[in-house]
PDB file of C-alpha atoms in Angstrom:
ATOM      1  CA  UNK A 854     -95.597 -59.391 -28.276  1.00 50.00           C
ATOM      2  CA  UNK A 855     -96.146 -62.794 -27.098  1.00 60.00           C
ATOM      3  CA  UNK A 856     -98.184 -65.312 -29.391  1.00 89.00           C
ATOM      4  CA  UNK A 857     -95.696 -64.220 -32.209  1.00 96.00           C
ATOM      5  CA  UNK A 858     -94.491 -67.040 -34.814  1.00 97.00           C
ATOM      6  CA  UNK A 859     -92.630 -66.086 -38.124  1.00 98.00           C
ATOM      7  CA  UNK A 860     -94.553 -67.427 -40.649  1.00 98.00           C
ATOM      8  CA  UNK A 861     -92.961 -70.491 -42.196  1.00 98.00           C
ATOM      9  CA  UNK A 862     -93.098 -69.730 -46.104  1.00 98.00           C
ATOM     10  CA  UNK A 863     -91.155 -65.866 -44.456  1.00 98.00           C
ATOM     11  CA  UNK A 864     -88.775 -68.027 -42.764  1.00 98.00           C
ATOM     12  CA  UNK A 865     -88.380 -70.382 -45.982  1.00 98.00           C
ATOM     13  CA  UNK A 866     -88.049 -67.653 -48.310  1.00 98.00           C
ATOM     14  CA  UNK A 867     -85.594 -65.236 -46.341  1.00 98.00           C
ATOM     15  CA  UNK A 868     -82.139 -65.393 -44.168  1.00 98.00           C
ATOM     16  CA  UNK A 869     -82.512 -63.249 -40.283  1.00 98.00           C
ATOM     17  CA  UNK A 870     -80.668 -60.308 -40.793  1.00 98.00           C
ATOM     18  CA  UNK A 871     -81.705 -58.287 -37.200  1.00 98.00           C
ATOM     19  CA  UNK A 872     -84.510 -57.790 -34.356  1.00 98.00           C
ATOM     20  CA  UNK A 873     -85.221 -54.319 -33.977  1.00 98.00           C
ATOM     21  CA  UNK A 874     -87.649 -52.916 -31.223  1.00 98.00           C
ATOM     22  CA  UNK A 875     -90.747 -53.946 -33.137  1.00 98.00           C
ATOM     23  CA  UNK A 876     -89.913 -55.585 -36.450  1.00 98.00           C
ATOM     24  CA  UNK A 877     -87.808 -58.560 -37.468  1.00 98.00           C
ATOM     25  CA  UNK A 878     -85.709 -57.983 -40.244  1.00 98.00           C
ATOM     26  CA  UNK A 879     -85.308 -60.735 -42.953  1.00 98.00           C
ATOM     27  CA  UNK A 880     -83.875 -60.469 -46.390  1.00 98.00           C
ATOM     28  CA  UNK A 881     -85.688 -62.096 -49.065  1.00 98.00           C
ATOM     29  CA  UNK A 882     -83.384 -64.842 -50.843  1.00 98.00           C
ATOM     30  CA  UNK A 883     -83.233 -63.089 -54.596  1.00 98.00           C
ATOM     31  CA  UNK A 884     -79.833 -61.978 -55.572  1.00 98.00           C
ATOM     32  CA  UNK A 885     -81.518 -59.999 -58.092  1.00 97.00           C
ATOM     33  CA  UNK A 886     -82.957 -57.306 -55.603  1.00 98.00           C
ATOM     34  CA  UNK A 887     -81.934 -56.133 -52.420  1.00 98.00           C
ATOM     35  CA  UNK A 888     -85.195 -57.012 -50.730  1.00 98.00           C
ATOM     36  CA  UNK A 889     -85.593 -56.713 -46.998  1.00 98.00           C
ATOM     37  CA  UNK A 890     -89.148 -57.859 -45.244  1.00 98.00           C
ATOM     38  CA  UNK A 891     -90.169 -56.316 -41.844  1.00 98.00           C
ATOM     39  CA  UNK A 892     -92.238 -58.540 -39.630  1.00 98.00           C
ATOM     40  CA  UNK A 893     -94.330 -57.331 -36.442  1.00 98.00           C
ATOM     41  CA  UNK A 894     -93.393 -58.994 -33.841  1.00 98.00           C
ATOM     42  CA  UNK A 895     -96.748 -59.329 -33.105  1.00 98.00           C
ATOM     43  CA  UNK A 896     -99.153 -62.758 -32.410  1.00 96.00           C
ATOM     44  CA  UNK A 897    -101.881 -63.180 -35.430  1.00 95.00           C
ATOM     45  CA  UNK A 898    -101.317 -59.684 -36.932  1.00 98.00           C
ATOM     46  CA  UNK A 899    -102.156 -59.347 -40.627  1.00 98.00           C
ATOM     47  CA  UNK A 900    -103.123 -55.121 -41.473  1.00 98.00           C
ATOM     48  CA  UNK A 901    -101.043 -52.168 -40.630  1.00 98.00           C
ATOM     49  CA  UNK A 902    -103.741 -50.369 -39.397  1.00 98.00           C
ATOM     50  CA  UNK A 903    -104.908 -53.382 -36.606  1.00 98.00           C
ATOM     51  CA  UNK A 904    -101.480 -51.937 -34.977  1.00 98.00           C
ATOM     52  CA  UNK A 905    -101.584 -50.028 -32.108  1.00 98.00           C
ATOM     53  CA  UNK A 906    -100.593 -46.199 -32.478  1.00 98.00           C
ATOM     54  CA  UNK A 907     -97.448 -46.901 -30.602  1.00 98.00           C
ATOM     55  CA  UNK A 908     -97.132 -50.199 -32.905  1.00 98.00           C
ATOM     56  CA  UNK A 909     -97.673 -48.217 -35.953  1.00 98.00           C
ATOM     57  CA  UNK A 910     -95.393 -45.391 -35.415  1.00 98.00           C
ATOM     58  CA  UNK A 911     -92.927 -47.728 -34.509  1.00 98.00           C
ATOM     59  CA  UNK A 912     -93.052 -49.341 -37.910  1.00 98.00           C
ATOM     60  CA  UNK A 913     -93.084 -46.000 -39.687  1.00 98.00           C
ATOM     61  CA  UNK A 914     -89.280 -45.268 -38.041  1.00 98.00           C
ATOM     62  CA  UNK A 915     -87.806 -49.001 -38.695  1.00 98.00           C
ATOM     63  CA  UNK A 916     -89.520 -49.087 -42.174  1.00 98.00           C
ATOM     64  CA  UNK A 917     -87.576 -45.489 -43.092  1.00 98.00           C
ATOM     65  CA  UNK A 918     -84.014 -46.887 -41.714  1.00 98.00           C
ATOM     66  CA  UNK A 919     -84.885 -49.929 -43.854  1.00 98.00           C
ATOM     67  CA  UNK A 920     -85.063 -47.478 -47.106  1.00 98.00           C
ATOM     68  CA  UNK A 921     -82.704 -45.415 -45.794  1.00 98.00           C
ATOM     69  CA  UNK A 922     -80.049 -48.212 -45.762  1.00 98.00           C
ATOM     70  CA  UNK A 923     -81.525 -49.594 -49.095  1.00 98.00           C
ATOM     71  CA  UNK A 924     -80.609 -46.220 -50.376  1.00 98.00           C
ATOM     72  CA  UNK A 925     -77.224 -45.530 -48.968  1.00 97.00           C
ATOM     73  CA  UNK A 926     -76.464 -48.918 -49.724  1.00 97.00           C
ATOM     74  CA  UNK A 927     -77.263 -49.845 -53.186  1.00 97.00           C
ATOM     75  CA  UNK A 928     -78.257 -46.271 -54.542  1.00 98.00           C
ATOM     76  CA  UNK A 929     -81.578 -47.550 -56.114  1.00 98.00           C
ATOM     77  CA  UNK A 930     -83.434 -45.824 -58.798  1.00 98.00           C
ATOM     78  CA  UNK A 931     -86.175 -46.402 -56.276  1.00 97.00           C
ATOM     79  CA  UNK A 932     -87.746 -47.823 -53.169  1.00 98.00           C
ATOM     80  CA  UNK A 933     -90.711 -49.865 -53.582  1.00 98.00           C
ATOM     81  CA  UNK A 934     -92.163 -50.102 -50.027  1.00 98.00           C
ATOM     82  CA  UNK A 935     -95.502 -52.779 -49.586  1.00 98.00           C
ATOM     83  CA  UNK A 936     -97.580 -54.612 -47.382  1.00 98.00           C
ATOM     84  CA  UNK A 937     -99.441 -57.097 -49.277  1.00 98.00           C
ATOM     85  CA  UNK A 938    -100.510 -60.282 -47.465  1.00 95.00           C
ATOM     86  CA  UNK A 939    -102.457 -61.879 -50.074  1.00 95.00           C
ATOM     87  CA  UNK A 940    -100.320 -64.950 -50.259  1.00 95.00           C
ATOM     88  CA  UNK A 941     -99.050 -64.700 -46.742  1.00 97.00           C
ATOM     89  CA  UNK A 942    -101.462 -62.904 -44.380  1.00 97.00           C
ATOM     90  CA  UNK A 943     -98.639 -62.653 -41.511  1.00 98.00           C
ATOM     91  CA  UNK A 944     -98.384 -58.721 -41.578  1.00 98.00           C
ATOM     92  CA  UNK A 945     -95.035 -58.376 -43.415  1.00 98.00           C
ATOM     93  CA  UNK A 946     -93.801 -55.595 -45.227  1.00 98.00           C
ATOM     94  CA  UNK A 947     -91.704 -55.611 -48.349  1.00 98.00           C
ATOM     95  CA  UNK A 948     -88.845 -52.907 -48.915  1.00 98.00           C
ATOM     96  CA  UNK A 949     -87.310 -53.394 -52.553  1.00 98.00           C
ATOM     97  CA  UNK A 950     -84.584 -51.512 -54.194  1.00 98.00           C
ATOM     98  CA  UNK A 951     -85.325 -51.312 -57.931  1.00 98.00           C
ATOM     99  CA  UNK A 952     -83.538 -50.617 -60.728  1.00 98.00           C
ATOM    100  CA  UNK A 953     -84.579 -49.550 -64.072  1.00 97.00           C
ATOM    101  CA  UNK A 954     -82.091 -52.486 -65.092  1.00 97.00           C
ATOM    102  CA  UNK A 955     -83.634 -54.794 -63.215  1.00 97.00           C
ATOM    103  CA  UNK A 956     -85.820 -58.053 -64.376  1.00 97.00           C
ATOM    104  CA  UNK A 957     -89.381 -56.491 -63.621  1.00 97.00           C
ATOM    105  CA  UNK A 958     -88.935 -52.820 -64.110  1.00 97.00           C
ATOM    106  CA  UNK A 959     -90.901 -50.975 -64.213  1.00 96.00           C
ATOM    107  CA  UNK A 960     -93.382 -53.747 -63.117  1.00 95.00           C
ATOM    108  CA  UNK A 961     -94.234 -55.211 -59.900  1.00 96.00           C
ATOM    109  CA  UNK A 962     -91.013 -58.093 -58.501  1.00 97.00           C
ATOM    110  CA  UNK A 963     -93.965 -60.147 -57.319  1.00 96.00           C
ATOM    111  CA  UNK A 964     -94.977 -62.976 -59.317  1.00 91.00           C
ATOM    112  CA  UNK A 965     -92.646 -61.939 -62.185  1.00 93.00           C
ATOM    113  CA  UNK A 966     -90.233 -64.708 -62.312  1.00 93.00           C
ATOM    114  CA  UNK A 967     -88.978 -67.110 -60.206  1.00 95.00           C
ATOM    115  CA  UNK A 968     -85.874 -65.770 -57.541  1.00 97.00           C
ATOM    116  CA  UNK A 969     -82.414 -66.470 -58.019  1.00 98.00           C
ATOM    117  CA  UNK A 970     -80.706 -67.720 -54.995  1.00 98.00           C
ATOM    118  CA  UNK A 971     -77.635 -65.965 -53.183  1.00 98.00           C
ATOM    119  CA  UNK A 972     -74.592 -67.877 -53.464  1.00 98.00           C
ATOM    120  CA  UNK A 973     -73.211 -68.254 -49.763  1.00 98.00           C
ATOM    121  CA  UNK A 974     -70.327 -65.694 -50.358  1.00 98.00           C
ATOM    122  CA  UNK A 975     -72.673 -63.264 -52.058  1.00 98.00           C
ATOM    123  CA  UNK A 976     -75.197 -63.753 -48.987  1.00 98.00           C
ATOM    124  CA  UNK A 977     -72.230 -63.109 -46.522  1.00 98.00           C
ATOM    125  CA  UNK A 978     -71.006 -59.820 -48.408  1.00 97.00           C
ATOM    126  CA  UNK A 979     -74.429 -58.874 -48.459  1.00 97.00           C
ATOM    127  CA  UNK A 980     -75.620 -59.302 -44.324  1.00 98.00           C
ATOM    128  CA  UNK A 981     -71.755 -58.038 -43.259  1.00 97.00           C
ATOM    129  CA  UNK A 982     -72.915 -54.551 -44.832  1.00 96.00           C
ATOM    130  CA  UNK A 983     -76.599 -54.723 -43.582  1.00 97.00           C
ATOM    131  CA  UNK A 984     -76.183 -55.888 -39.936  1.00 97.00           C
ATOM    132  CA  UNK A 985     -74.031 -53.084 -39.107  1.00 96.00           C
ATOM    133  CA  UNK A 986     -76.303 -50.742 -40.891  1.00 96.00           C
ATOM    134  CA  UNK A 987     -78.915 -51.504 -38.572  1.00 96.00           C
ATOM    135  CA  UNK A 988     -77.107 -50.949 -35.567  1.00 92.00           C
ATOM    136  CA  UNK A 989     -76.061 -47.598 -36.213  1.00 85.00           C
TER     137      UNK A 989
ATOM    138  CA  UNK B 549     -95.631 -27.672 -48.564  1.00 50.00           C
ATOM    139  CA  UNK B 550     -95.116 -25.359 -50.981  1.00 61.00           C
ATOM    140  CA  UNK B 551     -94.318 -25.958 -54.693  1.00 89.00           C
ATOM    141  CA  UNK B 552     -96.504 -29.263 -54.541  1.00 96.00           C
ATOM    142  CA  UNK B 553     -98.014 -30.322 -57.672  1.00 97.00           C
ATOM    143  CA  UNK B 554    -100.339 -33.272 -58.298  1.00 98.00           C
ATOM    144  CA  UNK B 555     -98.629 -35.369 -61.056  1.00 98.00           C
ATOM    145  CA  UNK B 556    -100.673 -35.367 -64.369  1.00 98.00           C
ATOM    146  CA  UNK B 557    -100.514 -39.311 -64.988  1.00 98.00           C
ATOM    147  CA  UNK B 558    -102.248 -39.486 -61.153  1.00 98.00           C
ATOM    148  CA  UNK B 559    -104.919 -36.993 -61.355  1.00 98.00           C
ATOM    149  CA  UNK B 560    -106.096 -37.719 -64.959  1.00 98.00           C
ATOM    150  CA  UNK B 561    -106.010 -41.678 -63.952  1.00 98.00           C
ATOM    151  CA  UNK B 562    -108.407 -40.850 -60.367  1.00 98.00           C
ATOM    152  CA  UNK B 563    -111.219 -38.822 -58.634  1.00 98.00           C
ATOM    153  CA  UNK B 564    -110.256 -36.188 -55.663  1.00 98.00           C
ATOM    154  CA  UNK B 565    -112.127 -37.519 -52.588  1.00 98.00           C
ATOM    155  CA  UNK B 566    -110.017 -35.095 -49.652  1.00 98.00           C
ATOM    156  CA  UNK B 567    -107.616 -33.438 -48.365  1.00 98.00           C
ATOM    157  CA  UNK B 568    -106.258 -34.589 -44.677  1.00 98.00           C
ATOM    158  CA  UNK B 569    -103.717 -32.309 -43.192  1.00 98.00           C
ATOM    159  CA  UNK B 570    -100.770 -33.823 -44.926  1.00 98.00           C
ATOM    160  CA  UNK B 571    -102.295 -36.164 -47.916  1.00 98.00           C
ATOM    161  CA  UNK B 572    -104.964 -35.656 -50.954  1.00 98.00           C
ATOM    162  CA  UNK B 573    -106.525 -38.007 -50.940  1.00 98.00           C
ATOM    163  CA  UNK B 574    -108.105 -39.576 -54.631  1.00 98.00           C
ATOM    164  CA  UNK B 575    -109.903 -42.123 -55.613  1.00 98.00           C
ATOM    165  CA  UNK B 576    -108.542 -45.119 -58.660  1.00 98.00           C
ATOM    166  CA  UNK B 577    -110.896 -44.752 -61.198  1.00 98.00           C
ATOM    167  CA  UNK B 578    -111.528 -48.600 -61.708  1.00 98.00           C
ATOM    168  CA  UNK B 579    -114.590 -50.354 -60.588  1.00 98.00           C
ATOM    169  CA  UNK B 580    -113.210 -53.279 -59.587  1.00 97.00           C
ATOM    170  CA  UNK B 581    -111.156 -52.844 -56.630  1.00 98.00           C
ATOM    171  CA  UNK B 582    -111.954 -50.001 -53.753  1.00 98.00           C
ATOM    172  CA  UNK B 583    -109.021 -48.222 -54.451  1.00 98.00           C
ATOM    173  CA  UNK B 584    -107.263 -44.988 -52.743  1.00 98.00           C
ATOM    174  CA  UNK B 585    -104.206 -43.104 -52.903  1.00 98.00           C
ATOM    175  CA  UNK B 586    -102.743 -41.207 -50.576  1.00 98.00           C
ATOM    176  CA  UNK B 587    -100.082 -38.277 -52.041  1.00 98.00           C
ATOM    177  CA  UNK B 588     -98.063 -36.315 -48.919  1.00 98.00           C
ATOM    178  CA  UNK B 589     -98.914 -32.030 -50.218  1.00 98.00           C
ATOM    179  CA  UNK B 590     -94.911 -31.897 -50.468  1.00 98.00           C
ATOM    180  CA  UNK B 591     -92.616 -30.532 -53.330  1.00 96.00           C
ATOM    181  CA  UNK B 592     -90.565 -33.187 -55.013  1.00 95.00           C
ATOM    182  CA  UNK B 593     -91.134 -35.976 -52.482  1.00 98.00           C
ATOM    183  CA  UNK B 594     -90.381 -39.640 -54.083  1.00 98.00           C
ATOM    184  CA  UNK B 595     -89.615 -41.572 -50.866  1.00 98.00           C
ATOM    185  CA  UNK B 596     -91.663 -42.229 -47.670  1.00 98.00           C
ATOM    186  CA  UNK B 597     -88.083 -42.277 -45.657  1.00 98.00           C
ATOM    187  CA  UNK B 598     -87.330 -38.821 -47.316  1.00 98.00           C
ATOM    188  CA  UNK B 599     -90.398 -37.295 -45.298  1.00 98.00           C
ATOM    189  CA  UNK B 600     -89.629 -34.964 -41.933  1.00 98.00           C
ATOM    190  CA  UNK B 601     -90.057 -37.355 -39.410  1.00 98.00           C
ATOM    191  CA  UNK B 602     -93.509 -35.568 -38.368  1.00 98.00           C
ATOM    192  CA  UNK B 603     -94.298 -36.175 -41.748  1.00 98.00           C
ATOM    193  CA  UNK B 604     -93.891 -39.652 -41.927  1.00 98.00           C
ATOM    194  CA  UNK B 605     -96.237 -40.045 -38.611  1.00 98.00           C
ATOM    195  CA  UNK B 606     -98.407 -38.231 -39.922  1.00 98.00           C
ATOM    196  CA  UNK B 607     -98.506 -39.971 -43.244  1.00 98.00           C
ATOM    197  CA  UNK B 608     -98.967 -43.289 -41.003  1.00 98.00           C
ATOM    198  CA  UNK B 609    -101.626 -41.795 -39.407  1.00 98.00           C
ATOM    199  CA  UNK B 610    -103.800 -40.963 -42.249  1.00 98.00           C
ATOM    200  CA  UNK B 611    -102.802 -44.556 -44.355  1.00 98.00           C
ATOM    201  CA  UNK B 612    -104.146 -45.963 -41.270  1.00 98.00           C
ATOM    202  CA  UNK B 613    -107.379 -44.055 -41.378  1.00 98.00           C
ATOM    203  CA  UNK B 614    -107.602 -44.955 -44.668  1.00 98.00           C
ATOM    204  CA  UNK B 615    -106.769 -49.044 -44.428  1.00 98.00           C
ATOM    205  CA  UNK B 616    -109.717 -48.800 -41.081  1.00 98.00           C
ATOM    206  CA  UNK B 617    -112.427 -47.174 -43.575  1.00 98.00           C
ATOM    207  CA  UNK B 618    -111.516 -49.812 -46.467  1.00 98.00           C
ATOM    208  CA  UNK B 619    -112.235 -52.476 -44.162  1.00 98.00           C
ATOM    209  CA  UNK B 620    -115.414 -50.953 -42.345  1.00 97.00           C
ATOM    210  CA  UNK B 621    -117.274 -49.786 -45.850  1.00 97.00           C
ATOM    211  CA  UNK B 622    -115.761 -53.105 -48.414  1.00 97.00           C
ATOM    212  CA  UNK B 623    -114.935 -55.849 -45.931  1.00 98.00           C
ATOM    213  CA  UNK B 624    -111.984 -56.947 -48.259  1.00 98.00           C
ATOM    214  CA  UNK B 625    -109.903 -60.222 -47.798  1.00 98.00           C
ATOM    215  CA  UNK B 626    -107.366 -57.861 -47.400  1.00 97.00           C
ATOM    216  CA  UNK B 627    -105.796 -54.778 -48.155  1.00 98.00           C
ATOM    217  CA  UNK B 628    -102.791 -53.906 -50.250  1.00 98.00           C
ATOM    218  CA  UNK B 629    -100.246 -50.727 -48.843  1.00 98.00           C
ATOM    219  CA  UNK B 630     -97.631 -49.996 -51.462  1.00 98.00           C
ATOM    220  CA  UNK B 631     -95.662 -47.070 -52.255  1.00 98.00           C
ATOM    221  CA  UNK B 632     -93.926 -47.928 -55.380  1.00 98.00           C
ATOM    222  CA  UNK B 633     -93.030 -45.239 -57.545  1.00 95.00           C
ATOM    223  CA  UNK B 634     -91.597 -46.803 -60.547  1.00 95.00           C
ATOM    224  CA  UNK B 635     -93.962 -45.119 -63.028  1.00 95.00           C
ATOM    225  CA  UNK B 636     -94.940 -41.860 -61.379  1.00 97.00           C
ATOM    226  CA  UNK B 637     -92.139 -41.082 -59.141  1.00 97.00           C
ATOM    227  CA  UNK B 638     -93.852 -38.079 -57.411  1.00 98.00           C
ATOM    228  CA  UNK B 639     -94.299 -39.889 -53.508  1.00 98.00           C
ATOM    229  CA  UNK B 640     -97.917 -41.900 -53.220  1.00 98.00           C
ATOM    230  CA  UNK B 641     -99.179 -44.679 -51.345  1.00 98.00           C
ATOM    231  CA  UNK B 642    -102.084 -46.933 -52.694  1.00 98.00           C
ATOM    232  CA  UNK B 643    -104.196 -48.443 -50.393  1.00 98.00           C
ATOM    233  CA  UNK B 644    -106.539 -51.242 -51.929  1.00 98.00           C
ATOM    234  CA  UNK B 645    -109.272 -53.274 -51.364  1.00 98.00           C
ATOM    235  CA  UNK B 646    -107.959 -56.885 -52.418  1.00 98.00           C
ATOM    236  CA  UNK B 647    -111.030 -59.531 -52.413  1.00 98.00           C
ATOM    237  CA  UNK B 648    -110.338 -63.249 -53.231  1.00 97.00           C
ATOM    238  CA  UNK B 649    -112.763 -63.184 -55.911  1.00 97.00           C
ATOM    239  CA  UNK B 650    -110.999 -60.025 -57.874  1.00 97.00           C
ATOM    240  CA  UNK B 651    -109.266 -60.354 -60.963  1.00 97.00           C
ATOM    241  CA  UNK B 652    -105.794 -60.041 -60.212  1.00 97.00           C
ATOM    242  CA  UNK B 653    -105.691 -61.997 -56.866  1.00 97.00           C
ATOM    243  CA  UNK B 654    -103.287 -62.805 -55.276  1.00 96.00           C
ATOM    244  CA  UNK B 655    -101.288 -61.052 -57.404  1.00 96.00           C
ATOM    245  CA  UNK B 656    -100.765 -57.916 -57.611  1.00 96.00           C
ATOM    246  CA  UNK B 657    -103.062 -55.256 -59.299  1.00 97.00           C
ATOM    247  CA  UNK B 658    -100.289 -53.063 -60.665  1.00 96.00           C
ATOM    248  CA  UNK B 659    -100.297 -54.089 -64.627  1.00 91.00           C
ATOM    249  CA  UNK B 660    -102.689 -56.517 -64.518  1.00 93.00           C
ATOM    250  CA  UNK B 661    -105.015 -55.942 -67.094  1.00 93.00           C
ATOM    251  CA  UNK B 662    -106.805 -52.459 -68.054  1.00 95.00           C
ATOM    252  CA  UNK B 663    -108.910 -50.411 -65.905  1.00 97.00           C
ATOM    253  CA  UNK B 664    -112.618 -50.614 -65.901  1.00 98.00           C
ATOM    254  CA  UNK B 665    -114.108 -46.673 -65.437  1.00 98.00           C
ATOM    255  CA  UNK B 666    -116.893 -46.380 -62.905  1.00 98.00           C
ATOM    256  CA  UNK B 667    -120.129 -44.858 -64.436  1.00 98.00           C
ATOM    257  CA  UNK B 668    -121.698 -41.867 -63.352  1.00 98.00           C
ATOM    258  CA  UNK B 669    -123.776 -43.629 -60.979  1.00 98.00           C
ATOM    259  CA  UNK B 670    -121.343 -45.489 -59.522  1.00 98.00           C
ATOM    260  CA  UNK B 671    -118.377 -42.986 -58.703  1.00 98.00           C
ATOM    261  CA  UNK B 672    -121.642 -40.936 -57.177  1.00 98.00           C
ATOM    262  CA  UNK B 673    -122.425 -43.046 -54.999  1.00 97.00           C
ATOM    263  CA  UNK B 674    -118.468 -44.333 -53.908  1.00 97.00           C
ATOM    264  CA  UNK B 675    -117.326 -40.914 -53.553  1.00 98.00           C
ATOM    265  CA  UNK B 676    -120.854 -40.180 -50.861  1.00 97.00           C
ATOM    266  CA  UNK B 677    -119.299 -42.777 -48.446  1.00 96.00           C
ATOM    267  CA  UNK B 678    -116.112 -41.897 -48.931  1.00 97.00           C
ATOM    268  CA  UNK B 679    -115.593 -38.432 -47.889  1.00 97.00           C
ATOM    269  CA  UNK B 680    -117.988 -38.537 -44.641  1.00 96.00           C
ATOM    270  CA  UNK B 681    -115.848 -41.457 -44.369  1.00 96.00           C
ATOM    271  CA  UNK B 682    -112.835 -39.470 -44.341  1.00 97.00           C
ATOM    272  CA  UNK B 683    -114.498 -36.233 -42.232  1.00 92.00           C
ATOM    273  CA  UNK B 684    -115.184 -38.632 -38.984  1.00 84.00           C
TER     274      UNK B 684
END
């Protein structure tokens, strides 16, 4: 995994919630969805399937805790899981809990309006609950 | 996987290329982007972190195969993985050619503007590199 450098618009756009074995974990700074982003770990990366097996299993278990904490967490009317990379070719991959209450239902969140920052209480509330979700 | 049924809205909107061991595969019907999507053969599935966890290799496995035969037969700029689910909850995973020259780049495809139908001719002749595609 050496060669690996978090993109700078990720790092811009997100707060460092955890490292797990192969993904960082970042959550995206929009108060209006509980958004989290895994990132390879891995030097000039930019398609799921240019992962090794091991790699891409590996992303497969940290991508369903992500869900399954998005879930258990904020009960979601669903879980819009993505790896886009046309803005941002770093492979990154989106986990979204939507709501059919939310701004872009039942659209795509991307491109749909601009984000609306967490407030620094609301981002502390929100990473005390997530960290230790990721450590269980 | 019993008591799986192909949602109406999906197979009246695509083209049946396969079936892999755990996915059917079909084919978008719109000629602009190279366009599959992969739907797990289980009952009342809406979430990729709701598969068996042999499921959800397996599921990796075959979005991989698909992402490596995108690449190899369309040489996109890059290709879109999403498993959204807002619309058509039933569990399905789009996989899709993205070029920089397409109509919706870099946004995303999803509501965009109106499909355009391949002709005759043209599903014809997707569909016969396709499935050898698929049978490697």
């Amino acid at each position: 995994m050496s060669d690996f450098q978090l993109n700078e618009r990720l790092a811009a756009d997100t707060f460092f919630v955890t490292d797990l074995a192969l993904c960082s974990v970042l959550l995206m700074n929009d108060a209006r969805y509980p958004w989290l982003i895994l990132v390879p770990r891995v030097g000039d990366m930019t398609e799921i399937h240019h992962l090794s097996s091991e790699q891409q299993h590996l992303l497969m278990e940290e991508s369903a805790k992500a869900g399954q904490l998005l879930e258990s967490l904020f009960k979601p009317t669903s879980i819009n899981v993505a790896a886009l990379g046309n803005v941002v070719s770093q492979l990154h991959v989106h986990h979204i809990a939507r709501f059919s209450s939310d701004p872009a239902w039942p659209g795509p969140v991307w491109g749909h309006s601009s984000a609306v920052p967490y407030t620094k209480t609301e981002i502390a509330t929100v990473l005390s609950v997530l960290q230790p979700g990721f450590a269980e």
